[in-house]
CSV table of N, CA, C and O in Angstrom, one decimal:
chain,number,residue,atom,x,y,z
A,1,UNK,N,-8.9,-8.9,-3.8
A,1,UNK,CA,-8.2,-7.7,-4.2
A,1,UNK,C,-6.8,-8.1,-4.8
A,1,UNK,O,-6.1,-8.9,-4.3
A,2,UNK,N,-6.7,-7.6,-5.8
A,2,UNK,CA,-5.4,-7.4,-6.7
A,2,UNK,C,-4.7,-6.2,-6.5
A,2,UNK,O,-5.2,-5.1,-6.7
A,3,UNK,N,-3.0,-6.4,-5.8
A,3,UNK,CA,-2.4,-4.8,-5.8
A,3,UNK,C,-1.9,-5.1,-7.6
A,3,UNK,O,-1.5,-6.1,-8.1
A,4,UNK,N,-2.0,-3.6,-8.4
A,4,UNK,CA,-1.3,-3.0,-9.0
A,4,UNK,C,0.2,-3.0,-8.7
A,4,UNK,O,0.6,-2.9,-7.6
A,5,UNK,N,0.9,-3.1,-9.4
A,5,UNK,CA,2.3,-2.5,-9.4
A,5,UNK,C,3.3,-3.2,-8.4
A,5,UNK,O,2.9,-4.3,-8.1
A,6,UNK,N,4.3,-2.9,-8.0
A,6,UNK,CA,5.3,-3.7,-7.2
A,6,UNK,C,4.6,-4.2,-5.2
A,6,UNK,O,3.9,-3.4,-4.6
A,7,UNK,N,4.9,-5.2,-4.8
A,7,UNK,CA,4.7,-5.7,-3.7
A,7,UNK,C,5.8,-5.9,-2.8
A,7,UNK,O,5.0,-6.4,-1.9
A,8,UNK,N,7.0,-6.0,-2.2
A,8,UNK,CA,7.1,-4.5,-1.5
A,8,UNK,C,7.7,-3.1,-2.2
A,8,UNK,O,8.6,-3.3,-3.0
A,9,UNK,N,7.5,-2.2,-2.2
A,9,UNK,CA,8.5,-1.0,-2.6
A,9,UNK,C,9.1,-0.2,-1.9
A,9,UNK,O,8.7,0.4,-0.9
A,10,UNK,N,10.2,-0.2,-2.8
A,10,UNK,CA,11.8,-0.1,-2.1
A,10,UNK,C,12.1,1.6,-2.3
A,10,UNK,O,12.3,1.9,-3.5
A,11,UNK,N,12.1,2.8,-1.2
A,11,UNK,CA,12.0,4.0,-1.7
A,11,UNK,C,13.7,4.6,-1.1
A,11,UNK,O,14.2,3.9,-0.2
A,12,UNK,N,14.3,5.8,-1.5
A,12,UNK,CA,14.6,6.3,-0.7
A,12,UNK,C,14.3,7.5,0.1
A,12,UNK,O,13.2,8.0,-0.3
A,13,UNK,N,14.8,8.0,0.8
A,13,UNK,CA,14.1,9.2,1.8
A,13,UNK,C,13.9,10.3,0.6
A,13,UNK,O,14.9,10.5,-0.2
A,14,UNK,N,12.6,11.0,0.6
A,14,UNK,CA,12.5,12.2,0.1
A,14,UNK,C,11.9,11.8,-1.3
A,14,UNK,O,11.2,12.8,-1.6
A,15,UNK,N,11.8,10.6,-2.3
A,15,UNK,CA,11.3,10.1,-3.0
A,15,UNK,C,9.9,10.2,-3.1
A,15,UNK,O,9.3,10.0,-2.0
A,16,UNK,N,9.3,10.3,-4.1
A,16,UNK,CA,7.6,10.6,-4.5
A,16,UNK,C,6.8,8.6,-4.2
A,16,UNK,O,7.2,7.6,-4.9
A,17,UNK,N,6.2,8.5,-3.6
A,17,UNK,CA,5.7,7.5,-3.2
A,17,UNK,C,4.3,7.5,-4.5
A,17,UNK,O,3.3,8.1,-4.2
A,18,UNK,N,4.4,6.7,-5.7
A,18,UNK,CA,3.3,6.6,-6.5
A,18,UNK,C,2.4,6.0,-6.4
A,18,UNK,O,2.6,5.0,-7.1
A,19,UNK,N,1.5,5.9,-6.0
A,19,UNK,CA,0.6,4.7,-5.3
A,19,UNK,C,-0.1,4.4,-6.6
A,19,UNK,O,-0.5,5.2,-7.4
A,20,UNK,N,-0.4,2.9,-6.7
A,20,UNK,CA,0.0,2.3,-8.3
A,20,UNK,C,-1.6,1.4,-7.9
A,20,UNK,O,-1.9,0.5,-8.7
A,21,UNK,N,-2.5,1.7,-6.7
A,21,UNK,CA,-3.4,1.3,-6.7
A,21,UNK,C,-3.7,-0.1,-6.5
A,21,UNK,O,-2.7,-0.7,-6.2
A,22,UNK,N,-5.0,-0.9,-6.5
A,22,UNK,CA,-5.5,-2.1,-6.5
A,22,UNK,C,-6.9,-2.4,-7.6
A,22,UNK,O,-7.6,-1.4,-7.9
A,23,UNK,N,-7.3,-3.5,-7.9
A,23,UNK,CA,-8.3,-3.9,-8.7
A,23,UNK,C,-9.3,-4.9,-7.9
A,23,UNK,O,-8.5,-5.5,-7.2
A,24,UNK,N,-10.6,-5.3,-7.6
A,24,UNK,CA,-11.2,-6.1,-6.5
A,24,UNK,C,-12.4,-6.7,-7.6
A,24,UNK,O,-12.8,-5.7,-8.2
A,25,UNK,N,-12.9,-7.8,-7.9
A,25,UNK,CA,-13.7,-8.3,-8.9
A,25,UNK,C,-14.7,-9.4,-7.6
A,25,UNK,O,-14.1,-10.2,-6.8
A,26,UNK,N,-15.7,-9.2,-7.8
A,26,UNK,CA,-16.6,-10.4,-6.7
A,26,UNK,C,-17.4,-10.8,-7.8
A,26,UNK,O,-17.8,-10.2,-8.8
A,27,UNK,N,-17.5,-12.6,-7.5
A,27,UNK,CA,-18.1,-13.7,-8.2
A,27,UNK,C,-19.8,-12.9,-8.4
A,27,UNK,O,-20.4,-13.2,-9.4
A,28,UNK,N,-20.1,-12.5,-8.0
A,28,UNK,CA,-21.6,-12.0,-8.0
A,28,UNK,C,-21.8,-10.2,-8.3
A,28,UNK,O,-22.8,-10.1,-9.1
A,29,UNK,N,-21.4,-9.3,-8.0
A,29,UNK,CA,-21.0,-8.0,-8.1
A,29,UNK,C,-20.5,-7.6,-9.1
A,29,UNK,O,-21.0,-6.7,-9.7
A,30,UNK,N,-19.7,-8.0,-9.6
A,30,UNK,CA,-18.6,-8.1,-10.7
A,30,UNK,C,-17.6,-7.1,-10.3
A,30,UNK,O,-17.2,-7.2,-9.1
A,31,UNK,N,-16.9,-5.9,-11.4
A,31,UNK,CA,-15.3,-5.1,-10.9
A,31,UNK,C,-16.5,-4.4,-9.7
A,31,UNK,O,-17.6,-4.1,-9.9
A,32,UNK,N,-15.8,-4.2,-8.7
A,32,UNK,CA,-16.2,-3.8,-7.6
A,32,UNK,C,-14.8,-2.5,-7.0
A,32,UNK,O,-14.9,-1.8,-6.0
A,33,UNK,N,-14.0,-2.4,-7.7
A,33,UNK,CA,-12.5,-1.7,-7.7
A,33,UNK,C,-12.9,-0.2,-7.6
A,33,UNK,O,-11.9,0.5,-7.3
A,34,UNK,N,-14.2,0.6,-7.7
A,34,UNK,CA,-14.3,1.4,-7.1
A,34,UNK,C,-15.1,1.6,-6.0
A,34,UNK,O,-15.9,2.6,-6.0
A,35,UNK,N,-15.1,0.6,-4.7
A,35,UNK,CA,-15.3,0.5,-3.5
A,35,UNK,C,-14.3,0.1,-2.8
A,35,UNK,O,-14.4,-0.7,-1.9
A,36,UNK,N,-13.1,0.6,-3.1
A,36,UNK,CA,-11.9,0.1,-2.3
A,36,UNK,C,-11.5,1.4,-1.8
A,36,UNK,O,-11.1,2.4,-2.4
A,37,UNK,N,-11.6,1.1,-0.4
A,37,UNK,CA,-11.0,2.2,0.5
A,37,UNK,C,-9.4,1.8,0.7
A,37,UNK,O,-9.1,0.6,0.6
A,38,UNK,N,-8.4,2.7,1.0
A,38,UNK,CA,-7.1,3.1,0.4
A,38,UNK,C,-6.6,3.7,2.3
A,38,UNK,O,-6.7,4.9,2.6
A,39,UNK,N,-6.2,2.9,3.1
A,39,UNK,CA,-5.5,3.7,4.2
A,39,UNK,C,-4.0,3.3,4.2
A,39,UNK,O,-3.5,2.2,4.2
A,40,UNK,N,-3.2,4.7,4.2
A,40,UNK,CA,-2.1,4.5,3.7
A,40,UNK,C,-1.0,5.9,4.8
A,40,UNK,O,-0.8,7.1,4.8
A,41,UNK,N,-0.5,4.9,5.5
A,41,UNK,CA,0.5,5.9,6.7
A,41,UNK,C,2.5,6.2,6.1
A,41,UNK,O,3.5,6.3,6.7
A,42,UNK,N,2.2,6.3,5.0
A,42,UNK,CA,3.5,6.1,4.0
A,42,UNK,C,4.1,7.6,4.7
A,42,UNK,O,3.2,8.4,5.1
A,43,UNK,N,5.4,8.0,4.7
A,43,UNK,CA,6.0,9.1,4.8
A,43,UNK,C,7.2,9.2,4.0
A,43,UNK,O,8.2,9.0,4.6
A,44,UNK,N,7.2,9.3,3.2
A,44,UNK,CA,8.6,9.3,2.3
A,44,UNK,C,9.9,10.3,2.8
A,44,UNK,O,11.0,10.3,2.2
A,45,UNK,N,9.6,11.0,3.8
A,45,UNK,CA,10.8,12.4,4.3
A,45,UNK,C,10.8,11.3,6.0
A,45,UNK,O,10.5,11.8,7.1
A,46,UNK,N,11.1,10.3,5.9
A,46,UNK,CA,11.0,9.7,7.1
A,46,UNK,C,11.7,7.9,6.7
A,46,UNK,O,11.0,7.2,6.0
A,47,UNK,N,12.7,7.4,7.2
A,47,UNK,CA,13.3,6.3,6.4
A,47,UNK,C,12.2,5.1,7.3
A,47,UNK,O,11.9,5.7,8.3
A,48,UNK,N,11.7,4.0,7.2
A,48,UNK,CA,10.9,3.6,7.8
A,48,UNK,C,10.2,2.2,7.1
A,48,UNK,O,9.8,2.4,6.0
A,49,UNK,N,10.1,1.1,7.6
A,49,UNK,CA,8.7,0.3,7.0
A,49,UNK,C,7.4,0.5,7.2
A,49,UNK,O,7.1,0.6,8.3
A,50,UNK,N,6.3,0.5,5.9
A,50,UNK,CA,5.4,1.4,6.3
A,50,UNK,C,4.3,0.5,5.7
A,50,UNK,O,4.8,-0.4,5.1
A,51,UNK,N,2.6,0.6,5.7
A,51,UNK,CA,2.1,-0.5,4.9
A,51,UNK,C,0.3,0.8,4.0
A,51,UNK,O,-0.1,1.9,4.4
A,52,UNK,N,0.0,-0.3,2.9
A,52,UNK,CA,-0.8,0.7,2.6
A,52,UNK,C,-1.9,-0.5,2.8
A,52,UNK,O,-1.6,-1.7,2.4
A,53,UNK,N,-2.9,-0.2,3.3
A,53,UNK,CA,-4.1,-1.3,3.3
A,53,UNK,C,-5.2,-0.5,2.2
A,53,UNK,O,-5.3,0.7,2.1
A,54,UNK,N,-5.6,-1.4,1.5
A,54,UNK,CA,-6.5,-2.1,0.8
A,54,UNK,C,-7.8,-2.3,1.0
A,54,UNK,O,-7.3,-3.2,1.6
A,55,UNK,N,-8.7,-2.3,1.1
A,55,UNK,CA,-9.8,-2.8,1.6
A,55,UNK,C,-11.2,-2.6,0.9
A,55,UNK,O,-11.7,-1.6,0.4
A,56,UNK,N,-11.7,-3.6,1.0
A,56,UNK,CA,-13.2,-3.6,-0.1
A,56,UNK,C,-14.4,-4.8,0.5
A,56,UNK,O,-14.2,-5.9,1.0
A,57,UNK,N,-15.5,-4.1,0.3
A,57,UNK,CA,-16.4,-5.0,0.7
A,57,UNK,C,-17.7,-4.8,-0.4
A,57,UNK,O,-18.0,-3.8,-1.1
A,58,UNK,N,-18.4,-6.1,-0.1
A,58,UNK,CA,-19.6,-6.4,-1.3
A,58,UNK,C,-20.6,-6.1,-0.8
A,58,UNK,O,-20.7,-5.6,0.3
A,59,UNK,N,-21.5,-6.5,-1.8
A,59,UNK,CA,-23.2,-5.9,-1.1
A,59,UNK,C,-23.4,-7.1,-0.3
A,59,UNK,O,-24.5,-7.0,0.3
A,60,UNK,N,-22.8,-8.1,-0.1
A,60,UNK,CA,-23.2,-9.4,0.9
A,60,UNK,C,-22.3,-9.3,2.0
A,60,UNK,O,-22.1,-10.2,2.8
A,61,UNK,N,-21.7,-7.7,2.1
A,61,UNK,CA,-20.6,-7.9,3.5
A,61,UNK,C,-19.4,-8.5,3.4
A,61,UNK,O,-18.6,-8.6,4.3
A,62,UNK,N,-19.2,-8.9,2.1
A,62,UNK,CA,-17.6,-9.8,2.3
A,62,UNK,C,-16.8,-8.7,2.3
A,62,UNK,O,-16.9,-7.8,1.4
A,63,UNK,N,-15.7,-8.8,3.4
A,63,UNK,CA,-14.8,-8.2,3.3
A,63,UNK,C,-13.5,-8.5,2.3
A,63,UNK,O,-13.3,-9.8,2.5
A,64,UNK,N,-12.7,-8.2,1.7
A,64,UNK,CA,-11.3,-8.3,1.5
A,64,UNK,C,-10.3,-7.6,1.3
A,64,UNK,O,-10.3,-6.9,0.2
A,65,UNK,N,-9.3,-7.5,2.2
A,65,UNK,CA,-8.1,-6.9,2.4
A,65,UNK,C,-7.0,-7.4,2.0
A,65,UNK,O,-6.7,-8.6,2.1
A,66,UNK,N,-6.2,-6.1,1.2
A,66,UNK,CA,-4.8,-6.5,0.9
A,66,UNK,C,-3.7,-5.6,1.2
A,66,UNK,O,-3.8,-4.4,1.0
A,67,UNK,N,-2.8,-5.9,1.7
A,67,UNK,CA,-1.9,-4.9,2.2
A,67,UNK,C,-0.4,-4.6,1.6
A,67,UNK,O,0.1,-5.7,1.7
A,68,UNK,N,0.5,-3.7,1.0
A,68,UNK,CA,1.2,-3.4,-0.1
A,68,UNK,C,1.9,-2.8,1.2
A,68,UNK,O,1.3,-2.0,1.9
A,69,UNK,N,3.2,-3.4,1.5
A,69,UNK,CA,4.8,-3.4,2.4
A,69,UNK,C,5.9,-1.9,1.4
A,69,UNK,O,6.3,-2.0,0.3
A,70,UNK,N,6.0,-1.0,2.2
A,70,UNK,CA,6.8,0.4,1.3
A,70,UNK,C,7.9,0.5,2.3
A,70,UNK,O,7.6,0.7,3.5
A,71,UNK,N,8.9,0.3,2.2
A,71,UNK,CA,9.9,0.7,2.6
A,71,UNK,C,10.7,1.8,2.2
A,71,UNK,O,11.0,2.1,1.1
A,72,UNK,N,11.2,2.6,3.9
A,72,UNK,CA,11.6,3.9,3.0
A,72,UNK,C,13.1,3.7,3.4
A,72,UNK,O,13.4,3.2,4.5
A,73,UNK,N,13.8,4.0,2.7
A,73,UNK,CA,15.8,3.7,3.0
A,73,UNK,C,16.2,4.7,3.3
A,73,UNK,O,15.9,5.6,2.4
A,74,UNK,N,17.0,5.3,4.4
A,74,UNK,CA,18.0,6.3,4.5
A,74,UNK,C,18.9,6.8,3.8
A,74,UNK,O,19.9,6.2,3.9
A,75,UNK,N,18.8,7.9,3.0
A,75,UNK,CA,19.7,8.2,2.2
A,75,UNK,C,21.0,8.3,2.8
A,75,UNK,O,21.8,8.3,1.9
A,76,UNK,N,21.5,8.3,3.8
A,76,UNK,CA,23.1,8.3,4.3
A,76,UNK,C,23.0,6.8,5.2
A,76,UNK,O,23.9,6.7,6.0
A,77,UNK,N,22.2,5.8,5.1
A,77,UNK,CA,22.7,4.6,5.6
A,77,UNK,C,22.3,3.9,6.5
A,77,UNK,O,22.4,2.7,6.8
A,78,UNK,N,21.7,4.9,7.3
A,78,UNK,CA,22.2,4.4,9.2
A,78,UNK,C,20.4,4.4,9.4
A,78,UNK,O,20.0,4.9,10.5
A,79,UNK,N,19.5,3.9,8.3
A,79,UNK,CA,18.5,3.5,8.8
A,79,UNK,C,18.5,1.8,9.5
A,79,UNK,O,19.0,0.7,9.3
A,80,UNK,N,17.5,2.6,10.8
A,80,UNK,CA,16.9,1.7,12.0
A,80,UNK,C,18.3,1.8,13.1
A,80,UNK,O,18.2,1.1,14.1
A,81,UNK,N,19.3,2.5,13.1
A,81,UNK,CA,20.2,2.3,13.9
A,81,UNK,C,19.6,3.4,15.4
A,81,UNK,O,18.8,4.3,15.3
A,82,UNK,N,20.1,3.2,16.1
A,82,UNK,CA,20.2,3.9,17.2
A,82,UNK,C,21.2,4.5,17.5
A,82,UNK,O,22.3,3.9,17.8
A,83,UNK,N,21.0,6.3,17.1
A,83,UNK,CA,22.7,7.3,17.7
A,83,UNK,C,23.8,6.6,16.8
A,83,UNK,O,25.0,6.9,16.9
């Protein structure tokens, strides 16, 4: 699996989260990129590190997973602090 687009991305709160997708090519199968399942716990109204998995598998069972890191930033600063 190939991610699309930036590897981590950097958002701030309330920001549209674009999901810029992935591409998956097997030696035998060929583009296989629309068998990629997409699980993604992103919340952009929530400051936070967050991850989108990836995931694809062949007609022989191979799995492969890739995972794309979104970080969401506090718009007033005081993300990850406590009070």
């Amino acid at each position: 699996i190939t991610l699309n687009g930036e590897n981590p991305v950097v958002l701030l709160e309330g920001e549209e989260y674009k999901e810029a997708g992935a591409q998956a090519t097997d030696n035998l199968d060929g583009d296989i990129t629309d068998k990629i399942v997409t699980d993604s716990d992103v919340n952009t109204q929530k400051a936070g590190d967050y991850e989108v998995t990836y995931t694809v598998e062949d007609r022989a069972g191979n799995k492969g997973i890739e995972v794309r890191d979104v970080k969401v930033l506090s718009r007033n600063g005081d993300e990850d602090k406590d009070g």
